[in-house]
Amino acid sequence: MNSSGDVAEAHIRAFESKEAIGKRFLVSSEQSYSQLDFADILRGRAEFQRFDLPGHLSSPIRYRPRYSHARAENLLGLKFRKIEESVVDMANKLISSGMVDCPQ
């Protein structure tokens, strides 16, 4: 999971950095998250209480990959947004764009 703002910032910093030439960067959280993890984050916020968020997964999670974004932090100086901030921003964008109906 990552924020589109983090991805944009990584592109700009890589473009402006001579040390970044020829290197690849992971711009992602260091752990993976399930849809239930996202729902749990939103459920903990008052503004999302009126939404019918899932309370369980339809199947168990068998594997949770982990990643390292250390190169992006060290070489590009990126400071990644917290997952909670990214999830709430994403949910608000989906609602404001009309992709998700807002219950009354």
Short mmCIF file of N, CA, C and O in Angstrom, two decimals:
data_model
loop_
_atom_site.label_atom_id
_atom_site.label_comp_id
_atom_site.label_asym_id
_atom_site.label_seq_id
_atom_site.Cartn_x
_atom_site.Cartn_y
_atom_site.Cartn_z
N MET A 1 0.86 -1.17 0.00
CA MET A 1 0.00 0.00 0.00
C MET A 1 0.89 1.22 0.00
O MET A 1 1.90 1.27 0.69
N ASN A 2 0.52 2.19 -0.78
CA ASN A 2 1.25 3.45 -0.77
C ASN A 2 0.32 4.58 -1.17
O ASN A 2 -0.75 4.36 -1.70
N SER A 3 0.79 5.77 -0.91
CA SER A 3 0.04 6.96 -1.26
C SER A 3 0.50 7.44 -2.63
O SER A 3 1.69 7.39 -2.95
N SER A 4 -0.44 7.90 -3.46
CA SER A 4 -0.03 8.42 -4.76
C SER A 4 0.87 9.65 -4.59
O SER A 4 1.73 9.90 -5.43
N GLY A 5 0.71 10.35 -3.48
CA GLY A 5 1.60 11.48 -3.19
C GLY A 5 3.02 11.02 -2.95
O GLY A 5 3.98 11.67 -3.37
N ASP A 6 3.18 9.87 -2.27
CA ASP A 6 4.51 9.30 -2.05
C ASP A 6 5.14 8.89 -3.38
O ASP A 6 6.34 9.10 -3.61
N VAL A 7 4.35 8.29 -4.25
CA VAL A 7 4.85 7.86 -5.56
C VAL A 7 5.28 9.07 -6.38
O VAL A 7 6.36 9.07 -6.98
N ALA A 8 4.47 10.11 -6.40
CA ALA A 8 4.82 11.32 -7.14
C ALA A 8 6.10 11.94 -6.59
O ALA A 8 6.99 12.33 -7.36
N GLU A 9 6.19 12.02 -5.27
CA GLU A 9 7.39 12.58 -4.64
C GLU A 9 8.63 11.76 -4.99
O GLU A 9 9.70 12.31 -5.26
N ALA A 10 8.50 10.44 -5.00
CA ALA A 10 9.63 9.57 -5.34
C ALA A 10 10.08 9.81 -6.78
O ALA A 10 11.29 9.87 -7.06
N HIS A 11 9.14 9.98 -7.70
CA HIS A 11 9.50 10.25 -9.09
C HIS A 11 10.26 11.56 -9.22
O HIS A 11 11.28 11.63 -9.91
N ILE A 12 9.77 12.58 -8.57
CA ILE A 12 10.44 13.89 -8.64
C ILE A 12 11.84 13.81 -8.06
O ILE A 12 12.81 14.27 -8.67
N ARG A 13 11.96 13.22 -6.88
CA ARG A 13 13.27 13.14 -6.23
C ARG A 13 14.25 12.28 -7.03
O ARG A 13 15.43 12.60 -7.12
N ALA A 14 13.77 11.18 -7.60
CA ALA A 14 14.64 10.33 -8.42
C ALA A 14 15.09 11.07 -9.67
O ALA A 14 16.25 10.95 -10.09
N PHE A 15 14.19 11.81 -10.27
CA PHE A 15 14.52 12.57 -11.47
C PHE A 15 15.59 13.62 -11.18
O PHE A 15 16.46 13.88 -12.01
N GLU A 16 15.56 14.20 -9.98
CA GLU A 16 16.49 15.26 -9.62
C GLU A 16 17.79 14.76 -8.98
O GLU A 16 18.68 15.55 -8.70
N SER A 17 17.92 13.45 -8.77
CA SER A 17 19.07 12.91 -8.05
C SER A 17 20.02 12.15 -8.98
O SER A 17 19.62 11.18 -9.61
N LYS A 18 21.26 12.55 -9.01
CA LYS A 18 22.27 11.83 -9.80
C LYS A 18 22.50 10.43 -9.22
O LYS A 18 22.76 9.49 -9.96
N GLU A 19 22.40 10.30 -7.90
CA GLU A 19 22.61 9.00 -7.26
C GLU A 19 21.52 7.99 -7.63
O GLU A 19 21.72 6.78 -7.49
N ALA A 20 20.39 8.46 -8.10
CA ALA A 20 19.27 7.58 -8.44
C ALA A 20 19.37 7.00 -9.85
O ALA A 20 18.65 6.05 -10.17
N ILE A 21 20.28 7.50 -10.64
CA ILE A 21 20.39 7.04 -12.03
C ILE A 21 20.68 5.54 -12.07
O ILE A 21 21.59 5.04 -11.41
N GLY A 22 19.85 4.83 -12.81
CA GLY A 22 20.02 3.40 -12.99
C GLY A 22 19.53 2.54 -11.84
O GLY A 22 19.68 1.32 -11.87
N LYS A 23 18.95 3.15 -10.83
CA LYS A 23 18.48 2.39 -9.67
C LYS A 23 16.95 2.28 -9.70
O LYS A 23 16.27 3.12 -10.25
N ARG A 24 16.46 1.24 -9.05
CA ARG A 24 15.03 1.03 -8.92
C ARG A 24 14.65 1.21 -7.46
O ARG A 24 15.44 0.90 -6.57
N PHE A 25 13.43 1.70 -7.24
CA PHE A 25 12.99 2.00 -5.88
C PHE A 25 11.62 1.39 -5.63
O PHE A 25 10.74 1.46 -6.48
N LEU A 26 11.46 0.79 -4.47
CA LEU A 26 10.14 0.34 -4.02
C LEU A 26 9.50 1.48 -3.24
O LEU A 26 10.08 1.97 -2.27
N VAL A 27 8.35 1.89 -3.70
CA VAL A 27 7.61 2.94 -3.01
C VAL A 27 6.32 2.29 -2.52
O VAL A 27 5.28 2.36 -3.15
N SER A 28 6.46 1.62 -1.40
CA SER A 28 5.37 0.84 -0.84
C SER A 28 5.54 0.76 0.66
O SER A 28 6.63 0.99 1.17
N SER A 29 4.47 0.40 1.34
CA SER A 29 4.62 0.12 2.76
C SER A 29 5.51 -1.11 2.90
O SER A 29 5.66 -1.90 1.97
N GLU A 30 6.10 -1.26 4.06
CA GLU A 30 7.01 -2.39 4.25
C GLU A 30 6.27 -3.69 4.56
O GLU A 30 6.86 -4.75 4.51
N GLN A 31 5.00 -3.60 4.86
CA GLN A 31 4.19 -4.80 5.04
C GLN A 31 2.96 -4.69 4.16
O GLN A 31 2.60 -3.61 3.71
N SER A 32 2.34 -5.84 3.92
CA SER A 32 1.13 -5.82 3.10
C SER A 32 -0.09 -5.71 4.01
O SER A 32 -0.02 -6.01 5.21
N TYR A 33 -1.19 -5.28 3.42
CA TYR A 33 -2.43 -5.09 4.18
C TYR A 33 -3.58 -5.74 3.43
O TYR A 33 -3.62 -5.71 2.20
N SER A 34 -4.51 -6.29 4.17
CA SER A 34 -5.69 -6.89 3.56
C SER A 34 -6.81 -5.86 3.50
O SER A 34 -6.74 -4.79 4.12
N GLN A 35 -7.87 -6.22 2.80
CA GLN A 35 -9.05 -5.35 2.76
C GLN A 35 -9.63 -5.20 4.16
O GLN A 35 -10.15 -4.13 4.50
N LEU A 36 -9.54 -6.23 4.97
CA LEU A 36 -10.04 -6.14 6.34
C LEU A 36 -9.20 -5.15 7.15
O LEU A 36 -9.74 -4.40 7.97
N ASP A 37 -7.90 -5.12 6.92
CA ASP A 37 -7.05 -4.13 7.60
C ASP A 37 -7.50 -2.71 7.25
O ASP A 37 -7.59 -1.84 8.11
N PHE A 38 -7.81 -2.49 5.96
CA PHE A 38 -8.30 -1.17 5.54
C PHE A 38 -9.63 -0.85 6.22
O PHE A 38 -9.84 0.26 6.70
N ALA A 39 -10.53 -1.84 6.24
CA ALA A 39 -11.84 -1.64 6.87
C ALA A 39 -11.67 -1.33 8.35
O ALA A 39 -12.37 -0.47 8.89
N ASP A 40 -10.75 -2.01 9.02
CA ASP A 40 -10.52 -1.76 10.45
C ASP A 40 -10.03 -0.33 10.69
O ASP A 40 -10.43 0.31 11.65
N ILE A 41 -9.18 0.16 9.80
CA ILE A 41 -8.70 1.54 9.92
C ILE A 41 -9.87 2.50 9.79
O ILE A 41 -10.02 3.43 10.60
N LEU A 42 -10.71 2.30 8.79
CA LEU A 42 -11.85 3.19 8.56
C LEU A 42 -12.89 3.07 9.67
O LEU A 42 -13.49 4.06 10.08
N ARG A 43 -13.10 1.86 10.15
CA ARG A 43 -14.08 1.63 11.22
C ARG A 43 -13.72 2.42 12.48
O ARG A 43 -14.59 2.82 13.24
N GLY A 44 -12.46 2.66 12.68
CA GLY A 44 -12.00 3.40 13.85
C GLY A 44 -12.17 4.90 13.74
O GLY A 44 -11.85 5.63 14.68
N ARG A 45 -12.68 5.37 12.62
CA ARG A 45 -12.86 6.81 12.40
C ARG A 45 -14.35 7.15 12.39
O ARG A 45 -15.13 6.49 11.70
N ALA A 46 -14.71 8.17 13.11
CA ALA A 46 -16.13 8.55 13.26
C ALA A 46 -16.81 8.82 11.91
O ALA A 46 -17.96 8.43 11.71
N GLU A 47 -16.11 9.44 10.98
CA GLU A 47 -16.74 9.83 9.71
C GLU A 47 -17.10 8.63 8.82
O GLU A 47 -17.84 8.77 7.85
N PHE A 48 -16.62 7.44 9.16
CA PHE A 48 -16.92 6.25 8.36
C PHE A 48 -17.84 5.27 9.08
O PHE A 48 -18.09 4.18 8.58
N GLN A 49 -18.37 5.65 10.22
CA GLN A 49 -19.23 4.76 11.00
C GLN A 49 -20.51 4.38 10.27
O GLN A 49 -21.05 3.31 10.49
N ARG A 50 -21.00 5.24 9.39
CA ARG A 50 -22.27 4.96 8.71
C ARG A 50 -22.10 3.99 7.53
O ARG A 50 -23.08 3.56 6.93
N PHE A 51 -20.88 3.62 7.20
CA PHE A 51 -20.63 2.70 6.09
C PHE A 51 -20.67 1.26 6.59
O PHE A 51 -20.27 0.96 7.70
N ASP A 52 -21.17 0.37 5.74
CA ASP A 52 -21.22 -1.05 6.06
C ASP A 52 -19.87 -1.66 5.66
O ASP A 52 -19.69 -2.11 4.53
N LEU A 53 -18.95 -1.67 6.59
CA LEU A 53 -17.60 -2.17 6.32
C LEU A 53 -17.50 -3.65 6.71
O LEU A 53 -18.11 -4.07 7.69
N PRO A 54 -16.73 -4.43 5.96
CA PRO A 54 -16.62 -5.86 6.26
C PRO A 54 -15.97 -6.09 7.63
O PRO A 54 -15.12 -5.32 8.06
N GLY A 55 -16.40 -7.16 8.28
CA GLY A 55 -15.86 -7.50 9.59
C GLY A 55 -15.05 -8.78 9.58
O GLY A 55 -14.52 -9.20 10.60
N HIS A 56 -14.98 -9.43 8.41
CA HIS A 56 -14.20 -10.66 8.30
C HIS A 56 -13.78 -10.85 6.85
O HIS A 56 -14.34 -10.23 5.94
N LEU A 57 -12.79 -11.69 6.64
CA LEU A 57 -12.33 -12.02 5.28
C LEU A 57 -13.08 -13.24 4.77
O LEU A 57 -13.47 -14.12 5.55
N SER A 58 -13.28 -13.32 3.47
CA SER A 58 -13.97 -14.47 2.89
C SER A 58 -13.06 -15.71 2.85
O SER A 58 -13.56 -16.83 2.76
N SER A 59 -11.76 -15.49 2.91
CA SER A 59 -10.82 -16.61 2.96
C SER A 59 -9.60 -16.17 3.78
O SER A 59 -9.31 -14.97 3.87
N PRO A 60 -8.90 -17.12 4.36
CA PRO A 60 -7.75 -16.74 5.20
C PRO A 60 -6.60 -16.18 4.37
O PRO A 60 -6.44 -16.52 3.20
N ILE A 61 -5.83 -15.34 5.01
CA ILE A 61 -4.63 -14.81 4.36
C ILE A 61 -3.54 -15.86 4.51
O ILE A 61 -3.20 -16.27 5.62
N ARG A 62 -3.03 -16.32 3.41
CA ARG A 62 -2.03 -17.38 3.45
C ARG A 62 -0.60 -16.84 3.42
O ARG A 62 0.33 -17.52 3.84
N TYR A 63 -0.44 -15.65 2.92
CA TYR A 63 0.91 -15.10 2.79
C TYR A 63 0.83 -13.58 2.84
O TYR A 63 -0.02 -12.98 2.20
N ARG A 64 1.68 -12.99 3.62
CA ARG A 64 1.78 -11.53 3.68
C ARG A 64 3.21 -11.13 3.35
O ARG A 64 4.10 -11.25 4.19
N PRO A 65 3.43 -10.67 2.14
CA PRO A 65 4.80 -10.28 1.77
C PRO A 65 5.25 -9.05 2.55
O PRO A 65 4.45 -8.25 3.02
N ARG A 66 6.54 -8.95 2.70
CA ARG A 66 7.15 -7.77 3.32
C ARG A 66 8.12 -7.18 2.30
O ARG A 66 8.71 -7.90 1.50
N TYR A 67 8.27 -5.88 2.35
CA TYR A 67 9.12 -5.17 1.40
C TYR A 67 10.06 -4.24 2.16
O TYR A 67 9.83 -3.93 3.32
N SER A 68 11.08 -3.80 1.48
CA SER A 68 11.97 -2.79 2.06
C SER A 68 11.98 -1.56 1.17
O SER A 68 12.26 -1.66 -0.02
N HIS A 69 11.63 -0.45 1.75
CA HIS A 69 11.73 0.80 1.00
C HIS A 69 12.91 1.64 1.52
O HIS A 69 12.94 2.85 1.35
N ALA A 70 13.88 0.95 2.13
CA ALA A 70 15.04 1.63 2.72
C ALA A 70 15.81 2.44 1.68
O ALA A 70 16.26 3.55 1.97
N ARG A 71 15.96 1.91 0.47
CA ARG A 71 16.70 2.64 -0.56
C ARG A 71 16.00 3.97 -0.87
O ARG A 71 16.65 5.00 -1.02
N ALA A 72 14.69 3.94 -0.98
CA ALA A 72 13.94 5.17 -1.27
C ALA A 72 14.07 6.16 -0.12
O ALA A 72 14.20 7.37 -0.34
N GLU A 73 14.06 5.66 1.11
CA GLU A 73 14.22 6.54 2.27
C GLU A 73 15.64 7.11 2.33
O GLU A 73 15.81 8.32 2.51
N ASN A 74 16.62 6.24 2.16
CA ASN A 74 18.01 6.67 2.32
C ASN A 74 18.53 7.50 1.16
O ASN A 74 19.15 8.54 1.36
N LEU A 75 18.30 7.04 -0.06
CA LEU A 75 18.87 7.72 -1.22
C LEU A 75 18.04 8.93 -1.65
O LEU A 75 18.59 9.96 -2.04
N LEU A 76 16.72 8.81 -1.56
CA LEU A 76 15.85 9.90 -2.01
C LEU A 76 15.37 10.78 -0.85
O LEU A 76 14.79 11.83 -1.08
N GLY A 77 15.59 10.33 0.37
CA GLY A 77 15.15 11.09 1.53
C GLY A 77 13.64 11.10 1.72
O GLY A 77 13.10 12.01 2.34
N LEU A 78 12.95 10.07 1.20
CA LEU A 78 11.49 10.01 1.33
C LEU A 78 11.07 9.72 2.77
O LEU A 78 11.70 8.93 3.46
N LYS A 79 10.03 10.35 3.18
CA LYS A 79 9.36 10.07 4.45
C LYS A 79 7.97 9.58 4.07
O LYS A 79 7.15 10.35 3.58
N PHE A 80 7.71 8.31 4.28
CA PHE A 80 6.45 7.72 3.86
C PHE A 80 5.31 8.11 4.80
O PHE A 80 5.49 8.19 6.00
N ARG A 81 4.15 8.32 4.20
CA ARG A 81 2.96 8.62 4.99
C ARG A 81 2.53 7.38 5.75
O ARG A 81 2.74 6.25 5.30
N LYS A 82 1.88 7.58 6.86
CA LYS A 82 1.36 6.45 7.64
C LYS A 82 0.22 5.81 6.87
O LYS A 82 -0.53 6.47 6.16
N ILE A 83 0.10 4.50 7.03
CA ILE A 83 -0.94 3.75 6.33
C ILE A 83 -2.32 4.30 6.63
O ILE A 83 -3.18 4.39 5.75
N GLU A 84 -2.55 4.70 7.88
CA GLU A 84 -3.86 5.23 8.27
C GLU A 84 -4.20 6.48 7.47
O GLU A 84 -5.33 6.65 7.01
N GLU A 85 -3.22 7.34 7.29
CA GLU A 85 -3.44 8.57 6.51
C GLU A 85 -3.76 8.24 5.05
O GLU A 85 -4.67 8.82 4.45
N SER A 86 -3.02 7.31 4.48
CA SER A 86 -3.24 6.93 3.09
C SER A 86 -4.62 6.31 2.88
O SER A 86 -5.30 6.61 1.90
N VAL A 87 -5.03 5.43 3.79
CA VAL A 87 -6.33 4.75 3.66
C VAL A 87 -7.47 5.75 3.78
O VAL A 87 -8.42 5.73 3.00
N VAL A 88 -7.39 6.64 4.76
CA VAL A 88 -8.45 7.65 4.94
C VAL A 88 -8.50 8.58 3.73
O VAL A 88 -9.58 8.89 3.23
N ASP A 89 -7.34 9.02 3.22
CA ASP A 89 -7.31 9.86 2.03
C ASP A 89 -7.94 9.15 0.84
O ASP A 89 -8.72 9.75 0.09
N MET A 90 -7.61 7.87 0.66
CA MET A 90 -8.16 7.10 -0.45
C MET A 90 -9.68 6.98 -0.32
O MET A 90 -10.41 7.18 -1.29
N ALA A 91 -10.16 6.67 0.87
CA ALA A 91 -11.61 6.54 1.08
C ALA A 91 -12.32 7.85 0.80
O ALA A 91 -13.36 7.87 0.13
N ASN A 92 -11.78 8.94 1.29
CA ASN A 92 -12.40 10.25 1.05
C ASN A 92 -12.42 10.60 -0.43
O ASN A 92 -13.39 11.17 -0.93
N LYS A 93 -11.37 10.23 -1.16
CA LYS A 93 -11.32 10.50 -2.60
C LYS A 93 -12.36 9.67 -3.34
O LYS A 93 -13.04 10.15 -4.24
N LEU A 94 -12.52 8.41 -2.95
CA LEU A 94 -13.53 7.56 -3.58
C LEU A 94 -14.94 8.10 -3.34
O LEU A 94 -15.79 8.05 -4.23
N ILE A 95 -15.17 8.62 -2.14
CA ILE A 95 -16.48 9.19 -1.82
C ILE A 95 -16.70 10.48 -2.58
O ILE A 95 -17.74 10.67 -3.22
N SER A 96 -15.72 11.38 -2.55
CA SER A 96 -15.89 12.70 -3.19
C SER A 96 -16.01 12.60 -4.71
O SER A 96 -16.63 13.43 -5.35
N SER A 97 -15.41 11.56 -5.30
CA SER A 97 -15.49 11.40 -6.76
C SER A 97 -16.75 10.65 -7.20
O SER A 97 -16.99 10.49 -8.39
N GLY A 98 -17.54 10.19 -6.22
CA GLY A 98 -18.77 9.48 -6.53
C GLY A 98 -18.59 8.00 -6.83
O GLY A 98 -19.53 7.31 -7.21
N MET A 99 -17.38 7.49 -6.64
CA MET A 99 -17.13 6.07 -6.90
C MET A 99 -17.72 5.19 -5.80
O MET A 99 -17.96 4.01 -6.01
N VAL A 100 -17.92 5.78 -4.63
CA VAL A 100 -18.53 5.08 -3.50
C VAL A 100 -19.71 5.92 -3.03
O VAL A 100 -19.57 7.13 -2.80
N ASP A 101 -20.89 5.31 -2.93
CA ASP A 101 -22.06 6.03 -2.46
C ASP A 101 -21.94 6.27 -0.96
O ASP A 101 -21.53 5.39 -0.21
N CYS A 102 -22.34 7.45 -0.56
CA CYS A 102 -22.30 7.82 0.85
C CYS A 102 -23.67 7.58 1.46
O CYS A 102 -24.64 8.24 1.08
N PRO A 103 -23.77 6.63 2.41
CA PRO A 103 -25.07 6.38 3.04
C PRO A 103 -25.55 7.59 3.82
O PRO A 103 -24.74 8.34 4.36
N GLN A 104 -26.85 7.75 3.88
CA GLN A 104 -27.43 8.91 4.59
C GLN A 104 -27.51 8.67 6.06
O GLN A 104 -27.66 7.73 6.64
#
